[in-house]
Amino acid sequence: MDFELSEEQRAIRDLAREFAQKEIAPIAAQIDESGEFPYETVKKMGELGLMGIEVPPEYGGAGLDTLSYVLAIEEIAKVCASHAVIMSVNNSLYCYGINQFGTEEQKQKFLVPCASGKKIGAYSLTEPQSGSDAGNMRVRAIRQGEEYVINGRKSWVTSGPVADYIVLFAATQPELKHRGTACFIVDTTLPGFARGKKEPKLGIRASATCECTYENYRLPAFHRIGNEGDGFKIAMTVLDAGRIGIAAQSLGIAEAAYAASVAYAKEREAFGQKIAEFQAIQWMLADMAMRIEAARLLIYNAAMKKTNHEKFTREAAMAKLFASETAMWVTTKAIQIHGGAGYSKELPVERYFRDAKITEIYEGTSEIQRLVIARAALKGR
Ligand code: CAA
């Protein structure tokens, strides 16, 4: 594997790093505390081309490859995991699906505004009774002439409270289970759409999440992406891409916690010496560094496969699983190294720890990633 970065890849990484340090770092702790959505900095990320990194320029994006996308998310996540997930959902879960499956007209109408960062996109698959069992959806879309009438409730919609458009999955023929589903682009200004209360979350608190309800919500048939029956496959294809983004977010969180731990170990003294002199601390730092490096290789490998148009379902699942478990492990050890100081909100490691947890849950739990990897081994998927 050749991971020598191209000039373009270094440029987007440096741009994301500089923006994160200058504009996001000063507000990261404050928006975590208040839970307010960072409209201003998200708008600026759009202006910098960070909201549609892989989307071709003719559809409002930056036209870069998947490794560029990963490098940018990693830099943003080192500073603020909330900004990283807002970015990941818009890039992968929203833009990627429309770019892959939308018609020219649909791309002009729904992709251009979100890839250019002027509008915000979300993705809505989960329902109150179906998370991991995503094919078992109850939201119903019934065709009436040139429209669909949609009814039901979706939950855990990341960016739901602020989204202009949402990629929605609904059942058109429930008796066919996952084969009777379709994908739609919801315009959140149309009547019949309502947002529920914002979820009060443990981590990624500045990323807004809510339920969305549809009550006789009428949508022109033009808003359907792909054919009736394609919904579940589009949802899964899009999640494969999304998992690379969440893996990169996890990597960024882990790297931030590791850097803080190295700095603290070199500064804090106990028993008359710096704690970095103790083997107990050195072993933790060594394991952190090794796991981070392994996560990075898995993520970059998945990104290269996607860029080369190879199948990457298994590689994305491995990258997401390993990187998210690394983020949780590293942030736990980071608090241990910091001791009492790490348990306090005065330092960012407790935020990294809270932010890391969701990476083992959303876009497919660790258990679901293991299932995907096992199916690849057993069924050749
Ligand atoms: N790409 C394309 N097609 C795929 C696919 C993939 N990666 N995975 C499965 N499929 C296809 C299969 O080939 C199969 O096709 P046929 O109908 O032609 O046979 C069909 O989909 C059904 O596949 P399975 O039999 O494997 O389906 P299953 O019901 O056993 O479920 C699953 C598979 C992997 C468990 C899936 O349901 C899954 O990924 N669940 C987790 C859902 C998830 O990640 N939710 C996250 C919500 S979004 C979110 O978190 C966003 C956010 O807030 C940030």
XYZ file of C-alpha atoms and ligand atoms in Angstrom:
435
model
C 0.000 0.000 0.000
C 1.351 3.383 -0.965
C 0.176 6.111 1.366
C 2.512 8.818 0.228
C 0.182 11.770 0.067
C -0.293 13.743 -3.136
C 0.008 17.519 -3.175
C -3.803 17.814 -3.250
C -4.188 15.484 -0.271
C -1.618 17.389 1.767
C -3.313 20.658 0.836
C -6.789 19.600 2.045
C -5.312 18.082 5.219
C -3.433 21.304 5.986
C -6.457 23.451 5.184
C -8.686 21.380 7.510
C -6.005 21.412 10.227
C -5.547 25.173 10.083
C -9.284 25.843 10.044
C -9.874 23.455 12.959
C -7.102 24.981 15.063
C -8.000 28.586 14.311
C -11.774 28.573 14.167
C -13.078 25.446 15.910
C -10.633 24.892 18.779
C -11.609 28.154 20.550
C -15.324 27.163 20.676
C -15.139 23.351 21.039
C -15.475 23.171 24.833
C -18.129 25.867 24.948
C -20.448 24.276 22.340
C -19.993 20.900 24.044
C -21.218 22.486 27.263
C -24.113 24.449 25.723
C -25.096 21.900 23.054
C -25.639 24.702 20.541
C -25.294 23.917 16.831
C -22.228 25.683 15.350
C -23.938 27.327 12.344
C -21.145 29.834 11.673
C -18.265 27.360 11.512
C -20.334 24.819 9.566
C -21.082 27.545 7.008
C -17.362 28.282 6.765
C -16.588 24.568 6.308
C -18.963 24.722 3.321
C -17.166 27.743 1.875
C -13.856 25.881 2.193
C -15.214 22.897 0.248
C -15.303 20.558 3.257
C -18.990 19.648 2.961
C -18.761 17.933 -0.431
C -15.165 16.807 -0.679
C -15.706 13.894 -3.076
C -18.510 15.477 -5.085
C -17.467 16.576 -8.601
C -17.085 20.373 -8.994
C -19.991 20.519 -11.476
C -22.263 19.502 -8.587
C -20.818 21.958 -6.088
C -18.112 19.775 -4.536
C -14.327 19.810 -4.276
C -13.819 16.806 -6.609
C -11.219 15.102 -4.404
C -10.712 11.422 -3.507
C -11.727 9.414 -0.426
C -8.313 9.653 1.243
C -8.589 13.459 1.053
C -11.990 13.174 2.733
C -10.553 10.970 5.489
C -7.601 13.308 6.107
C -9.914 16.309 6.420
C -12.341 14.603 8.833
C -9.425 13.336 10.921
C -8.117 16.902 11.359
C -11.534 18.317 12.257
C -12.220 15.434 14.702
C -8.927 16.013 16.521
C -10.418 19.305 17.634
C -14.182 18.700 17.707
C -16.016 15.426 17.088
C -19.337 17.280 16.687
C -18.100 19.237 13.670
C -16.650 15.979 12.299
C -19.966 14.126 12.366
C -21.886 17.057 10.866
C -19.330 17.016 8.065
C -19.351 13.223 7.685
C -23.145 12.949 7.456
C -23.387 15.729 4.870
C -20.509 14.331 2.781
C -21.182 10.603 2.937
C -24.691 9.867 4.055
C -26.297 12.682 2.098
C -24.112 13.667 -0.886
C -22.640 10.265 -1.713
C -26.012 8.558 -2.233
C -27.373 11.282 -4.512
C -24.160 11.421 -6.505
C -24.247 7.632 -6.954
C -27.937 7.047 -7.590
C -29.510 10.416 -8.505
C -30.423 11.618 -12.004
C -28.833 14.744 -13.499
C -31.892 16.803 -12.541
C -31.899 15.424 -8.986
C -28.202 16.203 -8.596
C -28.753 19.799 -9.722
C -31.629 20.286 -7.301
C -30.577 18.297 -4.221
C -26.818 17.758 -4.447
C -25.481 21.164 -5.512
C -26.851 23.134 -2.510
C -25.571 20.647 0.099
C -22.211 19.773 -1.510
C -21.430 23.490 -1.689
C -22.372 23.876 1.981
C -25.202 26.363 1.374
C -27.727 23.861 2.754
C -27.419 20.993 5.216
C -28.240 17.379 4.407
C -29.188 14.490 6.738
C -29.940 10.753 6.454
C -32.853 8.945 8.022
C -33.016 5.161 8.284
C -33.452 4.369 11.995
C -36.918 4.116 13.543
C -37.940 3.816 17.186
C -38.361 0.021 16.833
C -35.608 -0.652 14.278
C -31.956 0.346 14.603
C -29.672 -2.559 13.740
C -32.546 -4.389 12.008
C -32.748 -1.597 9.471
C -34.759 -3.549 6.873
C -37.695 -3.723 9.271
C -38.908 -0.168 8.677
C -42.480 1.025 9.281
C -42.472 4.500 7.778
C -44.792 4.112 4.819
C -44.786 5.838 1.418
C -47.868 5.340 -0.744
C -47.929 6.457 -4.336
C -50.873 8.650 -5.359
C -50.559 9.828 -8.960
C -47.418 11.934 -9.296
C -46.892 12.126 -5.542
C -46.037 9.948 -2.565
C -47.873 10.329 0.723
C -45.571 9.544 3.619
C -46.535 8.690 7.200
C -44.515 7.548 10.211
C -41.716 8.365 12.587
C -37.931 8.236 12.254
C -35.529 8.577 15.157
C -31.911 9.519 15.838
C -31.624 11.749 12.789
C -28.172 13.343 12.959
C -28.479 16.994 11.835
C -32.273 16.450 11.793
C -33.009 19.677 13.732
C -31.141 21.805 11.184
C -31.413 19.870 7.902
C -32.792 21.474 4.756
C -32.957 18.103 2.982
C -33.034 14.538 4.320
C -32.370 11.238 2.555
C -35.311 9.163 3.791
C -35.938 5.412 3.544
C -39.546 4.205 3.615
C -41.568 1.086 2.821
C -43.594 1.184 -0.385
C -44.544 -2.523 -0.238
C -44.106 -3.682 3.382
C -44.992 -7.304 2.515
C -41.735 -7.509 0.509
C -39.669 -6.504 3.601
C -36.363 -4.839 2.613
C -37.109 -5.411 -1.090
C -40.229 -3.248 -0.760
C -38.419 -0.055 0.279
C -37.523 3.169 -1.516
C -35.302 6.194 -1.019
C -36.611 9.784 -1.105
C -35.223 13.272 -0.688
C -37.308 15.092 1.883
C -37.678 18.847 1.582
C -38.092 19.878 5.219
C -40.044 23.035 4.288
C -43.043 21.079 2.935
C -46.154 20.653 5.134
C -46.553 17.399 7.086
C -42.933 17.264 8.171
C -42.139 17.946 11.856
C -39.080 17.696 14.042
C -39.260 16.319 17.581
C -37.256 17.508 20.552
C -33.472 17.438 20.364
C -31.884 14.384 21.989
C -29.921 15.258 25.137
C -26.738 13.328 24.399
C -23.707 12.063 26.356
C -21.240 13.221 23.690
C -21.019 14.995 20.306
C -23.315 17.452 22.040
C -23.018 20.250 19.473
C -24.249 17.961 16.704
C -28.040 18.163 16.688
C -30.114 14.953 16.713
C -33.898 14.509 16.810
C -36.914 12.460 15.783
C -38.694 13.440 12.566
C -42.363 12.736 11.896
C -44.294 12.571 8.664
C -48.029 13.133 8.716
C -49.664 12.924 5.318
C -46.460 14.458 4.025
C -46.789 14.788 0.233
C -43.692 14.589 -1.898
C -43.474 14.831 -5.724
C -42.405 11.468 -7.235
C -39.402 13.332 -8.677
C -37.917 13.206 -5.151
C -37.536 9.402 -5.282
C -33.905 8.298 -5.778
C -33.599 5.039 -7.731
C -36.552 2.720 -8.240
C -39.134 1.405 -5.821
C -37.499 -1.657 -4.248
C -33.990 -0.133 -4.297
C -34.237 1.611 -0.922
C -32.459 -0.892 1.321
C -29.569 -1.429 -1.081
C -29.079 2.320 -1.436
C -29.147 2.636 2.375
C -26.481 -0.068 2.750
C -24.270 1.273 -0.059
C -24.378 4.735 1.486
C -23.600 3.362 4.954
C -20.508 1.609 3.588
C -19.180 5.046 2.618
C -20.404 6.637 5.842
C -18.511 4.091 7.937
C -15.213 5.321 6.474
C -16.115 8.823 7.637
C -16.973 7.657 11.164
C -13.753 5.643 11.261
C -11.834 8.831 10.407
C -13.744 10.694 13.112
C -12.780 7.959 15.616
C -9.139 8.197 14.541
C -9.113 11.958 15.091
C -10.600 11.590 18.591
C -8.034 8.910 19.498
C -5.150 11.000 18.170
C -6.216 14.016 20.223
C -6.451 11.923 23.398
C -3.051 10.356 22.717
C -1.356 13.722 22.086
C -2.830 15.113 25.317
C -1.613 12.037 27.224
C 1.974 12.266 25.916
C 2.129 15.967 26.820
C 0.675 15.389 30.289
C 2.980 12.431 31.028
C 6.021 14.577 30.212
C 4.863 17.355 32.506
C 3.194 15.716 35.537
C 5.424 14.547 38.364
C 4.881 11.795 40.934
C 7.284 10.159 43.371
C 9.984 12.643 42.390
C 9.946 12.099 38.612
C 7.886 12.770 35.509
C 5.164 10.134 35.191
C 6.437 9.430 31.642
C 9.411 7.750 33.357
C 7.159 5.029 34.763
C 6.848 1.859 32.735
C 3.128 1.622 33.585
C 2.560 4.885 31.691
C 4.968 4.004 28.887
C 3.110 0.766 28.171
C -0.176 2.592 27.920
C 1.339 5.152 25.542
C 2.906 2.393 23.436
C -0.393 0.522 23.090
C -2.221 3.748 22.254
C 0.292 4.579 19.509
C 0.152 1.067 18.055
C -3.643 0.896 17.949
C -3.872 4.354 16.371
C -1.385 3.359 13.683
C -3.281 0.134 12.956
C -6.589 2.038 12.755
C -5.048 4.522 10.346
C -3.840 1.744 8.027
C -7.269 0.080 7.978
C -8.984 3.391 7.232
C -6.591 4.451 4.500
C -6.912 0.974 2.971
C -10.727 1.240 2.872
C -10.418 4.741 1.399
C -8.069 3.538 -1.355
C -10.456 0.685 -2.258
C -13.336 3.123 -2.558
C -11.319 5.555 -4.656
C -10.292 2.667 -6.941
C -13.967 1.632 -7.340
C -13.327 -1.754 -5.734
C -15.834 -3.337 -3.348
C -15.153 -1.913 0.099
C -18.025 -3.119 2.354
C -15.756 -5.402 4.408
C -12.855 -2.941 4.564
C -15.150 -0.091 5.687
C -16.642 -2.313 8.414
C -13.157 -3.324 9.612
C -11.962 0.284 9.626
C -15.038 1.536 11.487
C -14.979 -1.301 14.017
C -11.287 -1.087 14.799
C -11.067 2.715 14.808
C -14.127 3.193 17.032
C -12.944 0.588 19.540
C -9.520 2.253 19.411
C -11.086 5.644 20.143
C -12.899 4.219 23.174
C -9.825 2.355 24.438
C -7.423 5.250 23.926
C -9.719 7.836 25.537
C -10.248 5.528 28.542
C -6.484 5.183 28.995
C -6.040 8.924 28.453
C -8.248 9.622 31.460
C -6.303 7.013 33.448
C -3.004 8.714 32.630
C -4.432 12.114 33.585
C -5.884 10.726 36.824
C -8.216 13.164 38.611
C -7.346 15.930 36.131
C -8.701 13.769 33.314
C -12.047 13.397 35.057
C -12.511 17.152 35.199
C -14.141 19.318 32.539
C -11.160 21.657 32.878
C -9.291 19.468 30.373
C -10.613 18.146 27.029
C -9.880 14.435 27.631
C -13.221 13.869 29.364
C -14.926 15.314 26.251
C -12.910 12.986 23.996
C -14.032 10.050 26.167
C -17.716 11.020 25.951
C -17.457 11.712 22.210
C -15.740 8.381 21.504
C -18.645 6.236 22.750
C -21.060 7.028 19.932
C -18.570 5.859 17.303
C -19.150 2.288 18.542
C -22.897 2.743 18.041
C -23.944 4.892 15.088
C -23.721 3.882 11.428
C -23.817 0.283 12.644
C -22.826 -0.927 16.103
C -19.592 -2.862 16.651
C -21.707 -6.035 16.694
C -23.155 -5.199 13.257
C -19.657 -4.490 11.857
C -18.548 -7.942 13.091
C -21.597 -9.454 11.404
C -20.744 -7.706 8.113
C -17.106 -8.896 8.317
C -18.178 -12.460 9.157
C -20.649 -12.544 6.276
C -17.866 -11.458 3.936
C -15.808 -14.419 5.183
C -18.621 -16.974 5.116
C -20.734 -15.849 2.168
C -18.111 -14.068 0.084
C -19.944 -10.717 0.297
N -24.249 -2.928 -0.193
C -25.214 -3.246 -1.064
N -26.195 -4.159 -0.800
C -26.173 -4.755 0.404
C -25.197 -4.467 1.377
C -24.194 -3.514 1.039
N -23.237 -3.194 1.904
N -25.437 -5.205 2.476
C -26.534 -5.943 2.222
N -26.971 -5.667 0.953
C -28.096 -6.275 0.272
C -27.945 -7.804 0.232
O -27.204 -8.215 -0.881
C -29.383 -8.276 0.169
O -29.816 -8.186 -1.169
P -30.988 -9.144 -1.783
O -32.271 -8.574 -1.318
O -30.818 -9.011 -3.269
O -30.737 -10.520 -1.256
C -30.124 -7.222 0.961
O -29.293 -6.047 1.003
C -30.415 -7.646 2.382
O -29.174 -7.977 2.990
P -29.070 -8.863 4.298
O -29.807 -10.149 4.082
O -27.636 -8.931 4.673
O -29.914 -7.960 5.316
P -30.126 -8.080 6.867
O -31.510 -7.722 7.158
O -29.571 -9.368 7.393
O -29.269 -6.811 7.425
C -27.365 -5.621 8.200
C -27.955 -6.582 7.168
C -25.877 -5.595 7.845
C -27.562 -6.096 9.599
C -27.987 -4.222 8.006
O -29.339 -4.210 8.393
C -27.236 -3.141 8.767
O -26.213 -2.643 8.305
N -27.771 -2.748 9.951
C -27.211 -1.596 10.678
C -27.918 -0.355 10.270
C -27.131 0.871 10.549
O -25.919 0.919 10.340
N -27.809 1.902 10.985
C -27.190 3.151 11.197
C -28.208 4.212 11.062
S -27.665 5.651 10.278
C -26.794 6.500 11.410
O -26.392 6.026 12.432
C -26.501 7.853 10.939
C -26.091 8.798 11.949
O -26.831 9.173 12.815
C -24.733 9.361 11.893
